[in-house]
Amino acid sequence: KQEVTQIPAALSVPEGENLVLNCSFTDSAIYNLQWFRQDPGKGLTSLLLIQSSQREQTSGRLNASLDKSSGRSTLYIAASQPGDSATYLCAVRHGSGNTGKLIFGQGTTLQVKP
Amino acid sequence: DTEVTQTPKHLVMGMTNKKSLKCEQHMGHRAMYWYKQKAKKPPELMFVYSYEKLSINESVPSRFSPECPNSSLLNLHLHALQPEDSALYLCASSSPGQGPGELFFGEGSRLTVL
């Protein structure tokens, strides 16, 4: 059974710091891995998607990496800003198709202090 | 346009009421999803429709009845709900097949059952 774990559960940093959020999964048979951002009471915003054959994806100040063999992904946020404060969720799509079940981690709640 | 639109944003209903949640997307996606999210928890998959056919039902109680009238619309019909069904209901869509399968979420419908 695929399990997804995110560490830490919460993180508070001063503005301007570079930071890394961690995501681990137990079964390497994944189709893809997606990082989301969720603001309180809102829906999920897709940040980055990494296909199982890829090693990393970048978008602006965000960089996500994937190491399938070790069952790990990281989300790197450069030069953090107060507007980055949110909950960050990673999710793996298990199996061989792209409409398979998306399994979420519990999320990391990030606070960036001015 | 990468938007998934959900209505209503907020819904309060009694345990004997019948109501519906609606979701619409115009991205040409042929896979649509319903998720349920309780406070401070990750989203939990309820249903998946692929090409307007129900492909995954995560053993959801029959008081929740999904419907996919066409490729752009997804409904969730609610009847005889319980207070513990109060949650944020999220709709999502993706493009099925062998592509990336990036999931796009709506802002959610906040449901309160009295």
PDB file of C-alpha atoms in Angstrom:
ATOM      1  CA  LYS A   1       0.000   0.000   0.000  1.00  0.00           C
ATOM      2  CA  GLN A   2       1.415   3.361  -1.042  1.00  0.00           C
ATOM      3  CA  GLU A   3       2.037   5.778   1.813  1.00  0.00           C
ATOM      4  CA  VAL A   4       3.202   9.355   1.440  1.00  0.00           C
ATOM      5  CA  THR A   5       4.907  11.224   4.265  1.00  0.00           C
ATOM      6  CA  GLN A   6       5.846  14.892   4.461  1.00  0.00           C
ATOM      7  CA  ILE A   7       8.401  16.275   6.862  1.00  0.00           C
ATOM      8  CA  PRO A   8       8.314  18.671   8.632  1.00  0.00           C
ATOM      9  CA  ALA A   9       4.606  19.101   9.424  1.00  0.00           C
ATOM     10  CA  ALA A  10       5.161  22.805  10.065  1.00  0.00           C
ATOM     11  CA  LEU A  11       7.954  25.232   9.318  1.00  0.00           C
ATOM     12  CA  SER A  12       8.520  28.880  10.231  1.00  0.00           C
ATOM     13  CA  VAL A  13      11.305  30.851   8.564  1.00  0.00           C
ATOM     14  CA  PRO A  14      12.295  34.512   8.201  1.00  0.00           C
ATOM     15  CA  GLU A  15      11.749  36.179   4.863  1.00  0.00           C
ATOM     16  CA  GLY A  16      14.544  35.652   2.355  1.00  0.00           C
ATOM     17  CA  GLU A  17      15.579  32.183   3.477  1.00  0.00           C
ATOM     18  CA  ASN A  18      15.943  29.311   1.067  1.00  0.00           C
ATOM     19  CA  LEU A  19      14.084  26.226   2.272  1.00  0.00           C
ATOM     20  CA  VAL A  20      13.425  22.596   1.437  1.00  0.00           C
ATOM     21  CA  LEU A  21      10.238  20.638   1.950  1.00  0.00           C
ATOM     22  CA  ASN A  22      10.481  16.858   1.965  1.00  0.00           C
ATOM     23  CA  CYS A  23       8.160  14.173   0.664  1.00  0.00           C
ATOM     24  CA  SER A  24       8.739  10.423   0.825  1.00  0.00           C
ATOM     25  CA  PHE A  25       6.741   7.538  -0.579  1.00  0.00           C
ATOM     26  CA  THR A  26       6.903   3.809   0.064  1.00  0.00           C
ATOM     27  CA  ASP A  27       6.235   2.321  -3.393  1.00  0.00           C
ATOM     28  CA  SER A  28       8.429   3.465  -6.294  1.00  0.00           C
ATOM     29  CA  ALA A  29       5.859   2.342  -8.913  1.00  0.00           C
ATOM     30  CA  ILE A  30       4.524   5.825  -9.448  1.00  0.00           C
ATOM     31  CA  TYR A  31       3.246   7.475 -12.621  1.00  0.00           C
ATOM     32  CA  ASN A  32       4.015  11.005 -11.495  1.00  0.00           C
ATOM     33  CA  LEU A  33       4.375  13.240  -8.449  1.00  0.00           C
ATOM     34  CA  GLN A  34       2.705  16.599  -8.077  1.00  0.00           C
ATOM     35  CA  TRP A  35       3.308  19.441  -5.611  1.00  0.00           C
ATOM     36  CA  PHE A  36       0.390  21.647  -4.620  1.00  0.00           C
ATOM     37  CA  ARG A  37      -0.105  24.759  -2.567  1.00  0.00           C
ATOM     38  CA  GLN A  38      -3.235  25.339  -0.488  1.00  0.00           C
ATOM     39  CA  ASP A  39      -4.201  28.597   1.202  1.00  0.00           C
ATOM     40  CA  PRO A  40      -6.606  28.361   4.184  1.00  0.00           C
ATOM     41  CA  GLY A  41     -10.146  27.506   3.100  1.00  0.00           C
ATOM     42  CA  LYS A  42      -9.163  27.457  -0.578  1.00  0.00           C
ATOM     43  CA  GLY A  43      -8.627  24.856  -3.249  1.00  0.00           C
ATOM     44  CA  LEU A  44      -5.311  23.366  -4.305  1.00  0.00           C
ATOM     45  CA  THR A  45      -3.047  25.139  -6.756  1.00  0.00           C
ATOM     46  CA  SER A  46      -0.737  22.977  -8.833  1.00  0.00           C
ATOM     47  CA  LEU A  47       2.888  24.078  -8.491  1.00  0.00           C
ATOM     48  CA  LEU A  48       4.965  21.446 -10.254  1.00  0.00           C
ATOM     49  CA  LEU A  49       4.450  18.000 -11.737  1.00  0.00           C
ATOM     50  CA  ILE A  50       7.311  15.549 -12.219  1.00  0.00           C
ATOM     51  CA  GLN A  51       6.849  12.543 -14.453  1.00  0.00           C
ATOM     52  CA  SER A  52       8.298   9.245 -13.224  1.00  0.00           C
ATOM     53  CA  SER A  53      11.004   9.448 -15.909  1.00  0.00           C
ATOM     54  CA  GLN A  54      12.095  12.960 -14.879  1.00  0.00           C
ATOM     55  CA  ARG A  55      14.512  14.055 -12.166  1.00  0.00           C
ATOM     56  CA  GLU A  56      13.399  17.638 -11.582  1.00  0.00           C
ATOM     57  CA  GLN A  57      11.143  20.484 -12.635  1.00  0.00           C
ATOM     58  CA  THR A  58      11.549  24.213 -12.121  1.00  0.00           C
ATOM     59  CA  SER A  59       9.123  27.102 -12.078  1.00  0.00           C
ATOM     60  CA  GLY A  60      10.363  30.514 -11.012  1.00  0.00           C
ATOM     61  CA  ARG A  61      11.681  30.278  -7.445  1.00  0.00           C
ATOM     62  CA  LEU A  62      10.491  26.687  -7.096  1.00  0.00           C
ATOM     63  CA  ASN A  63      12.443  23.556  -7.914  1.00  0.00           C
ATOM     64  CA  ALA A  64      11.139  20.044  -7.340  1.00  0.00           C
ATOM     65  CA  SER A  65      13.288  16.935  -7.555  1.00  0.00           C
ATOM     66  CA  LEU A  66      12.368  13.277  -7.725  1.00  0.00           C
ATOM     67  CA  ASP A  67      14.422  10.221  -6.763  1.00  0.00           C
ATOM     68  CA  LYS A  68      12.187   7.244  -7.446  1.00  0.00           C
ATOM     69  CA  SER A  69      14.672   4.643  -6.285  1.00  0.00           C
ATOM     70  CA  SER A  70      14.873   6.143  -2.800  1.00  0.00           C
ATOM     71  CA  GLY A  71      11.210   7.156  -2.753  1.00  0.00           C
ATOM     72  CA  ARG A  72      11.883  10.847  -2.191  1.00  0.00           C
ATOM     73  CA  SER A  73      10.970  14.224  -3.578  1.00  0.00           C
ATOM     74  CA  THR A  74      11.978  17.672  -2.413  1.00  0.00           C
ATOM     75  CA  LEU A  75      10.487  21.082  -3.080  1.00  0.00           C
ATOM     76  CA  TYR A  76      13.062  23.843  -2.909  1.00  0.00           C
ATOM     77  CA  ILE A  77      11.809  27.403  -2.437  1.00  0.00           C
ATOM     78  CA  ALA A  78      14.378  30.124  -3.058  1.00  0.00           C
ATOM     79  CA  ALA A  79      14.319  33.545  -1.384  1.00  0.00           C
ATOM     80  CA  SER A  80      11.102  32.891   0.522  1.00  0.00           C
ATOM     81  CA  GLN A  81       8.480  35.645   0.813  1.00  0.00           C
ATOM     82  CA  PRO A  82       5.539  36.161   3.208  1.00  0.00           C
ATOM     83  CA  GLY A  83       3.215  35.386   0.277  1.00  0.00           C
ATOM     84  CA  ASP A  84       4.662  31.868   0.201  1.00  0.00           C
ATOM     85  CA  SER A  85       2.936  31.148   3.526  1.00  0.00           C
ATOM     86  CA  ALA A  86       0.545  28.247   2.874  1.00  0.00           C
ATOM     87  CA  THR A  87       0.243  24.489   3.210  1.00  0.00           C
ATOM     88  CA  TYR A  88       2.261  22.523   0.674  1.00  0.00           C
ATOM     89  CA  LEU A  89       1.056  19.072  -0.315  1.00  0.00           C
ATOM     90  CA  CYS A  90       2.806  16.438  -2.345  1.00  0.00           C
ATOM     91  CA  ALA A  91       0.827  13.716  -4.060  1.00  0.00           C
ATOM     92  CA  VAL A  92       1.871  10.642  -6.011  1.00  0.00           C
ATOM     93  CA  ARG A  93      -0.152   9.086  -8.749  1.00  0.00           C
ATOM     94  CA  HIS A  94       0.211   5.383  -8.276  1.00  0.00           C
ATOM     95  CA  GLY A  95       0.283   2.755 -10.994  1.00  0.00           C
ATOM     96  CA  SER A  96       0.604   2.888 -14.762  1.00  0.00           C
ATOM     97  CA  GLY A  97      -2.141   5.245 -15.856  1.00  0.00           C
ATOM     98  CA  ASN A  98      -2.642   8.963 -15.408  1.00  0.00           C
ATOM     99  CA  THR A  99      -6.152   8.689 -13.962  1.00  0.00           C
ATOM    100  CA  GLY A 100      -5.120   6.410 -11.141  1.00  0.00           C
ATOM    101  CA  LYS A 101      -5.573   7.373  -7.533  1.00  0.00           C
ATOM    102  CA  LEU A 102      -3.619  10.387  -6.308  1.00  0.00           C
ATOM    103  CA  ILE A 103      -2.261   9.714  -2.833  1.00  0.00           C
ATOM    104  CA  PHE A 104      -1.529  12.774  -0.732  1.00  0.00           C
ATOM    105  CA  GLY A 105       0.890  13.421   2.069  1.00  0.00           C
ATOM    106  CA  GLN A 106      -0.321  15.213   5.204  1.00  0.00           C
ATOM    107  CA  GLY A 107       1.208  18.499   4.089  1.00  0.00           C
ATOM    108  CA  THR A 108       3.768  20.966   5.412  1.00  0.00           C
ATOM    109  CA  THR A 109       2.407  24.267   6.724  1.00  0.00           C
ATOM    110  CA  LEU A 110       4.868  27.034   5.965  1.00  0.00           C
ATOM    111  CA  GLN A 111       4.966  30.438   7.622  1.00  0.00           C
ATOM    112  CA  VAL A 112       7.351  33.046   6.242  1.00  0.00           C
ATOM    113  CA  LYS A 113       7.794  35.934   8.646  1.00  0.00           C
ATOM    114  CA  PRO A 114       8.479  39.465   7.332  1.00  0.00           C
TER     115      PRO A 114
ATOM    116  CA  ASP B   1      -7.840  28.862 -19.252  1.00  0.00           C
ATOM    117  CA  THR B   2      -6.790  26.495 -16.448  1.00  0.00           C
ATOM    118  CA  GLU B   3      -9.877  27.034 -14.345  1.00  0.00           C
ATOM    119  CA  VAL B   4     -12.183  24.612 -12.612  1.00  0.00           C
ATOM    120  CA  THR B   5     -15.312  26.382 -11.367  1.00  0.00           C
ATOM    121  CA  GLN B   6     -17.344  25.064  -8.450  1.00  0.00           C
ATOM    122  CA  THR B   7     -20.741  26.227  -7.239  1.00  0.00           C
ATOM    123  CA  PRO B   8     -21.951  26.995  -4.692  1.00  0.00           C
ATOM    124  CA  LYS B   9     -18.959  28.171  -2.658  1.00  0.00           C
ATOM    125  CA  HIS B  10     -20.858  27.602   0.585  1.00  0.00           C
ATOM    126  CA  LEU B  11     -23.827  25.341   1.314  1.00  0.00           C
ATOM    127  CA  VAL B  12     -25.713  24.738   4.551  1.00  0.00           C
ATOM    128  CA  MET B  13     -28.226  21.905   4.561  1.00  0.00           C
ATOM    129  CA  GLY B  14     -30.274  19.874   6.960  1.00  0.00           C
ATOM    130  CA  MET B  15     -30.057  16.115   7.200  1.00  0.00           C
ATOM    131  CA  THR B  16     -33.307  15.662   5.248  1.00  0.00           C
ATOM    132  CA  ASN B  17     -32.462  18.046   2.410  1.00  0.00           C
ATOM    133  CA  LYS B  18     -31.472  17.214  -1.146  1.00  0.00           C
ATOM    134  CA  LYS B  19     -28.866  19.474  -2.731  1.00  0.00           C
ATOM    135  CA  SER B  20     -26.254  19.329  -5.475  1.00  0.00           C
ATOM    136  CA  LEU B  21     -22.712  20.557  -5.936  1.00  0.00           C
ATOM    137  CA  LYS B  22     -21.653  21.542  -9.437  1.00  0.00           C
ATOM    138  CA  CYS B  23     -18.304  21.624 -11.177  1.00  0.00           C
ATOM    139  CA  GLU B  24     -17.399  22.892 -14.646  1.00  0.00           C
ATOM    140  CA  GLN B  25     -14.185  22.994 -16.673  1.00  0.00           C
ATOM    141  CA  HIS B  26     -13.448  24.121 -20.211  1.00  0.00           C
ATOM    142  CA  MET B  27      -9.916  22.793 -20.579  1.00  0.00           C
ATOM    143  CA  GLY B  28     -11.013  19.833 -22.693  1.00  0.00           C
ATOM    144  CA  HIS B  29     -10.168  17.455 -19.866  1.00  0.00           C
ATOM    145  CA  ARG B  30     -11.925  14.103 -20.016  1.00  0.00           C
ATOM    146  CA  ALA B  31     -11.178  12.983 -16.436  1.00  0.00           C
ATOM    147  CA  MET B  32     -12.971  14.613 -13.520  1.00  0.00           C
ATOM    148  CA  TYR B  33     -12.738  13.943  -9.810  1.00  0.00           C
ATOM    149  CA  TRP B  34     -14.516  14.589  -6.523  1.00  0.00           C
ATOM    150  CA  TYR B  35     -12.437  14.880  -3.359  1.00  0.00           C
ATOM    151  CA  LYS B  36     -13.502  15.464   0.235  1.00  0.00           C
ATOM    152  CA  GLN B  37     -11.270  17.407   2.604  1.00  0.00           C
ATOM    153  CA  LYS B  38     -11.693  17.727   6.372  1.00  0.00           C
ATOM    154  CA  ALA B  39      -9.927  20.465   8.330  1.00  0.00           C
ATOM    155  CA  LYS B  40      -6.140  20.076   8.526  1.00  0.00           C
ATOM    156  CA  LYS B  41      -6.251  16.827   6.532  1.00  0.00           C
ATOM    157  CA  PRO B  42      -5.265  16.085   2.939  1.00  0.00           C
ATOM    158  CA  PRO B  43      -7.977  15.572   0.308  1.00  0.00           C
ATOM    159  CA  GLU B  44      -9.528  12.104   0.098  1.00  0.00           C
ATOM    160  CA  LEU B  45     -10.610  10.739  -3.262  1.00  0.00           C
ATOM    161  CA  MET B  46     -14.323   9.977  -3.631  1.00  0.00           C
ATOM    162  CA  PHE B  47     -15.018   9.428  -7.348  1.00  0.00           C
ATOM    163  CA  VAL B  48     -13.256   9.523 -10.706  1.00  0.00           C
ATOM    164  CA  TYR B  49     -14.974   9.865 -14.088  1.00  0.00           C
ATOM    165  CA  SER B  50     -13.005   9.089 -17.225  1.00  0.00           C
ATOM    166  CA  TYR B  51     -14.648   9.888 -20.575  1.00  0.00           C
ATOM    167  CA  GLU B  52     -17.933  10.486 -18.740  1.00  0.00           C
ATOM    168  CA  LYS B  53     -17.926   7.005 -17.204  1.00  0.00           C
ATOM    169  CA  LEU B  54     -17.449   6.311 -13.515  1.00  0.00           C
ATOM    170  CA  SER B  55     -14.072   4.605 -13.207  1.00  0.00           C
ATOM    171  CA  ILE B  56     -13.340   4.821  -9.481  1.00  0.00           C
ATOM    172  CA  ASN B  57     -15.726   4.854  -6.519  1.00  0.00           C
ATOM    173  CA  GLU B  58     -13.803   4.811  -3.256  1.00  0.00           C
ATOM    174  CA  SER B  59     -16.606   3.003  -1.383  1.00  0.00           C
ATOM    175  CA  VAL B  60     -18.458   6.246  -0.843  1.00  0.00           C
ATOM    176  CA  PRO B  61     -21.855   5.994   0.948  1.00  0.00           C
ATOM    177  CA  SER B  62     -24.846   6.078  -1.384  1.00  0.00           C
ATOM    178  CA  ARG B  63     -26.049   9.360   0.120  1.00  0.00           C
ATOM    179  CA  PHE B  64     -23.435  10.865  -2.253  1.00  0.00           C
ATOM    180  CA  SER B  65     -24.400  10.354  -5.891  1.00  0.00           C
ATOM    181  CA  PRO B  66     -22.090  11.592  -8.655  1.00  0.00           C
ATOM    182  CA  GLU B  67     -23.190  12.453 -12.170  1.00  0.00           C
ATOM    183  CA  CYS B  68     -21.237  13.456 -15.263  1.00  0.00           C
ATOM    184  CA  PRO B  69     -23.768  14.849 -17.783  1.00  0.00           C
ATOM    185  CA  ASN B  70     -21.105  15.766 -20.344  1.00  0.00           C
ATOM    186  CA  SER B  71     -17.363  16.186 -20.680  1.00  0.00           C
ATOM    187  CA  SER B  72     -17.376  19.653 -19.064  1.00  0.00           C
ATOM    188  CA  LEU B  73     -19.714  19.117 -16.132  1.00  0.00           C
ATOM    189  CA  LEU B  74     -19.601  17.078 -12.944  1.00  0.00           C
ATOM    190  CA  ASN B  75     -22.283  17.061 -10.282  1.00  0.00           C
ATOM    191  CA  LEU B  76     -22.422  15.613  -6.789  1.00  0.00           C
ATOM    192  CA  HIS B  77     -25.954  14.997  -5.551  1.00  0.00           C
ATOM    193  CA  LEU B  78     -26.396  15.017  -1.791  1.00  0.00           C
ATOM    194  CA  HIS B  79     -29.239  13.395   0.127  1.00  0.00           C
ATOM    195  CA  ALA B  80     -29.788  12.499   3.782  1.00  0.00           C
ATOM    196  CA  LEU B  81     -26.319  13.602   4.799  1.00  0.00           C
ATOM    197  CA  GLN B  82     -24.900  13.380   8.308  1.00  0.00           C
ATOM    198  CA  PRO B  83     -23.182  16.161  10.278  1.00  0.00           C
ATOM    199  CA  GLU B  84     -19.863  14.307   9.849  1.00  0.00           C
ATOM    200  CA  ASP B  85     -20.184  14.875   6.099  1.00  0.00           C
ATOM    201  CA  SER B  86     -19.464  18.550   6.690  1.00  0.00           C
ATOM    202  CA  ALA B  87     -16.259  19.286   4.779  1.00  0.00           C
ATOM    203  CA  LEU B  88     -14.717  21.077   1.822  1.00  0.00           C
ATOM    204  CA  TYR B  89     -15.656  19.256  -1.384  1.00  0.00           C
ATOM    205  CA  LEU B  90     -13.131  19.708  -4.153  1.00  0.00           C
ATOM    206  CA  CYS B  91     -13.561  19.034  -7.831  1.00  0.00           C
ATOM    207  CA  ALA B  92     -10.583  18.429 -10.087  1.00  0.00           C
ATOM    208  CA  SER B  93      -9.907  17.604 -13.713  1.00  0.00           C
ATOM    209  CA  SER B  94      -7.082  16.215 -15.812  1.00  0.00           C
ATOM    210  CA  SER B  95      -6.397  14.993 -19.304  1.00  0.00           C
ATOM    211  CA  PRO B  96      -6.524  11.158 -19.382  1.00  0.00           C
ATOM    212  CA  GLY B  97      -4.312   8.911 -21.469  1.00  0.00           C
ATOM    213  CA  GLN B  98      -0.550   8.662 -21.442  1.00  0.00           C
ATOM    214  CA  GLY B  99       0.169  12.354 -20.951  1.00  0.00           C
ATOM    215  CA  PRO B 100       1.341  14.065 -17.740  1.00  0.00           C
ATOM    216  CA  GLY B 101      -2.082  13.902 -16.102  1.00  0.00           C
ATOM    217  CA  GLU B 102      -1.610  17.147 -14.183  1.00  0.00           C
ATOM    218  CA  LEU B 103      -4.530  17.637 -11.817  1.00  0.00           C
ATOM    219  CA  PHE B 104      -6.257  21.023 -11.627  1.00  0.00           C
ATOM    220  CA  PHE B 105      -8.512  21.780  -8.679  1.00  0.00           C
ATOM    221  CA  GLY B 106     -11.396  24.155  -8.146  1.00  0.00           C
ATOM    222  CA  GLU B 107     -11.766  26.397  -5.099  1.00  0.00           C
ATOM    223  CA  GLY B 108     -14.132  23.955  -3.435  1.00  0.00           C
ATOM    224  CA  SER B 109     -17.629  23.986  -1.979  1.00  0.00           C
ATOM    225  CA  ARG B 110     -17.772  24.336   1.794  1.00  0.00           C
ATOM    226  CA  LEU B 111     -20.603  22.110   3.013  1.00  0.00           C
ATOM    227  CA  THR B 112     -22.142  22.322   6.483  1.00  0.00           C
ATOM    228  CA  VAL B 113     -24.710  19.704   7.504  1.00  0.00           C
ATOM    229  CA  LEU B 114     -26.878  20.658  10.473  1.00  0.00           C
TER     230      LEU B 114
END
